[in-house]
Short mmCIF file of C-alpha atoms in Angstrom, two decimals:
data_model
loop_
_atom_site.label_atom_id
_atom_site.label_comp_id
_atom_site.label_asym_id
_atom_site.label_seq_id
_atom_site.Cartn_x
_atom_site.Cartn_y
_atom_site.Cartn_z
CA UNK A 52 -22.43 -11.36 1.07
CA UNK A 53 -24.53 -14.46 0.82
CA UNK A 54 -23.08 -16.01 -2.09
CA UNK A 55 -19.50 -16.41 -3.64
CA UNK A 56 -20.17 -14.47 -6.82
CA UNK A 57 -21.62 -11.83 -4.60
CA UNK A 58 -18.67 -10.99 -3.26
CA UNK A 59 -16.94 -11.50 -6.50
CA UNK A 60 -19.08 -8.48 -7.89
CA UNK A 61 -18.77 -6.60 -4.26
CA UNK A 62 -14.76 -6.70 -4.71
CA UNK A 63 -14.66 -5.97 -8.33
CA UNK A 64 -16.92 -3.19 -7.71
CA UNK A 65 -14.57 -1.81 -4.79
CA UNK A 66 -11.73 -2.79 -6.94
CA UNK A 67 -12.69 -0.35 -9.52
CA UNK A 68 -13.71 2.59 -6.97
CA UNK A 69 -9.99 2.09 -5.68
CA UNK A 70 -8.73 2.39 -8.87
CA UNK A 71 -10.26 5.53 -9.67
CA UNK A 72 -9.46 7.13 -6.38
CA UNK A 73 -5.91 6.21 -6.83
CA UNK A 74 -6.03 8.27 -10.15
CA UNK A 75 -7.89 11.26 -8.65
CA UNK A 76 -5.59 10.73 -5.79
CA UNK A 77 -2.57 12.22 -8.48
CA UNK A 78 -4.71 15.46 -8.31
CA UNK A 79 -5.59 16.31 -5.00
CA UNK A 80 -1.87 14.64 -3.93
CA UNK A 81 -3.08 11.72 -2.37
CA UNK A 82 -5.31 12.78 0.82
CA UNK A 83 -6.79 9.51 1.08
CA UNK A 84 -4.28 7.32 -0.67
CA UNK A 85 -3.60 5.12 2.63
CA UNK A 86 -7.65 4.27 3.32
CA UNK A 87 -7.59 2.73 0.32
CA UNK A 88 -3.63 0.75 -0.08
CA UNK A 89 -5.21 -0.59 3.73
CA UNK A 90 -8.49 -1.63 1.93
CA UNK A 91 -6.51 -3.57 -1.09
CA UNK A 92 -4.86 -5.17 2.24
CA UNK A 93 -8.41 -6.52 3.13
CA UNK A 94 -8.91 -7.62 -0.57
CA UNK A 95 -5.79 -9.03 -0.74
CA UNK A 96 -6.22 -11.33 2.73
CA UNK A 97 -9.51 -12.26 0.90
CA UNK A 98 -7.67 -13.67 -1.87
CA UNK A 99 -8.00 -11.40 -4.62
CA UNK A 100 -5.85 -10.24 -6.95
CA UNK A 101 -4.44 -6.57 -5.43
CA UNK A 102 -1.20 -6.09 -8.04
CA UNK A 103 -2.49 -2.49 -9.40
CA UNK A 104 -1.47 -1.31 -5.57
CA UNK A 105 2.26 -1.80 -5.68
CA UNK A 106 3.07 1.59 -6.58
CA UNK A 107 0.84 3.39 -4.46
CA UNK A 108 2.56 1.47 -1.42
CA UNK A 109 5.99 3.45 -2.69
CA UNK A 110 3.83 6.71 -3.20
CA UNK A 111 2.96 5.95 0.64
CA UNK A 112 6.45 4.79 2.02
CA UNK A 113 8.04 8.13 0.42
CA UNK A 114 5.41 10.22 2.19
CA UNK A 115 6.82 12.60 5.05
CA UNK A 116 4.13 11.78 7.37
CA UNK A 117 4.19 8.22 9.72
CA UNK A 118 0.44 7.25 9.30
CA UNK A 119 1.01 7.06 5.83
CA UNK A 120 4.46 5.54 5.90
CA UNK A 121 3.12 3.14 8.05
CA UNK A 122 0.52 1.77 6.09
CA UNK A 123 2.58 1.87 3.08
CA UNK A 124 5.13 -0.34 5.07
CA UNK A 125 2.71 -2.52 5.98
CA UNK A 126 1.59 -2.67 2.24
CA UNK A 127 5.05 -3.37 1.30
CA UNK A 128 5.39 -6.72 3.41
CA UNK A 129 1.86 -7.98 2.38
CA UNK A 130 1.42 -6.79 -1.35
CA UNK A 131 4.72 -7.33 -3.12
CA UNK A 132 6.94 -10.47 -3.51
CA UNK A 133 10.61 -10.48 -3.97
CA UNK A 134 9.68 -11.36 -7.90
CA UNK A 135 8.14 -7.70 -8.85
CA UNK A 136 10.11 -4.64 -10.07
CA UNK A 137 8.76 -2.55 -7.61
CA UNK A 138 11.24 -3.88 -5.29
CA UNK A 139 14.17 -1.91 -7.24
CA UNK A 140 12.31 1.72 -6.59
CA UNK A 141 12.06 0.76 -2.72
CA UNK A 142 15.04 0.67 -2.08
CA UNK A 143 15.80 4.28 -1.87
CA UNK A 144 13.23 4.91 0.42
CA UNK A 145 14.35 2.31 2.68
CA UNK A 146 17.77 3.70 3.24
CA UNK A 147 16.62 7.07 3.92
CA UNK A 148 14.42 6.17 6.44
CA UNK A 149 17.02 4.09 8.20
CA UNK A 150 19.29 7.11 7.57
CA UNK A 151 16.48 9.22 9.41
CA UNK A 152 16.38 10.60 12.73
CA UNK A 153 12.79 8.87 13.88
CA UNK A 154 13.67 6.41 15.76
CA UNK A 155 9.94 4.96 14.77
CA UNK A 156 10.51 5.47 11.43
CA UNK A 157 13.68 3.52 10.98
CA UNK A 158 11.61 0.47 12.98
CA UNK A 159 9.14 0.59 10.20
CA UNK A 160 12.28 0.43 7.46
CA UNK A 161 14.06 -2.32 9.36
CA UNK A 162 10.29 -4.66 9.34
CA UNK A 163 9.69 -4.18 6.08
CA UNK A 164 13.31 -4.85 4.76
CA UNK A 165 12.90 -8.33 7.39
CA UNK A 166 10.12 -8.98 5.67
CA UNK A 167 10.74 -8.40 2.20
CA UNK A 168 14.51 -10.10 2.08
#
């Protein structure tokens, strides 16, 4: 983008793409629900506001498979603060993945619970 309000319009147009993936994500159970919580991570390290994310980080950090889980970790430490509600629902998820057998997966819980407390 050359100018600043071309990027505005560049992000508010991806912004809105996101948005409706993450609804048609609901229907075809979320197949590419971690491209797009990593591309609200680009947004959000460009400044923008990212908050209609949260919950599809804690779709992603309840999901049986690592890439996902990863990414929704990685959402977790970037895209919430310890202010939002969000926080209350993680918690779950957090103790049964340091509960869990993975060894890798229990790394990811103890990084994101250092990051987030």
């Amino acid at each position: 983008c050359k100018t600043a309000a071309e990027e505005r319009q560049v992000i508010s147009r991806e912004c809105a793409a996101i948005r409706t993936a993450f609804a048609e994500d609901c229907k075809d159970q979320g197949q590419f629900r971690h491209r797009n919580v990593a591309k609200l991570l680009f947004i959000h390290m460009l400044g923008y506001s990212t908050s209609f994310g949260q919950m599809e980080c804690l779709k992603l950090i309840s999901s049986v498979k690592f890439p996902e889980k990863r990414v929704g970790y990685l959402g977790l430490t970037q895209l919430l603060d310890e202010n939002t509600e969000i926080l209350m629902l993680v918690t779950n998820s957090i103790k049964n993945d340091l509960l869990g057998h993975n060894q890798f997966v229990t790394g990811l819980a103890l990084c994101g619970l250092g990051n987030i407390a």
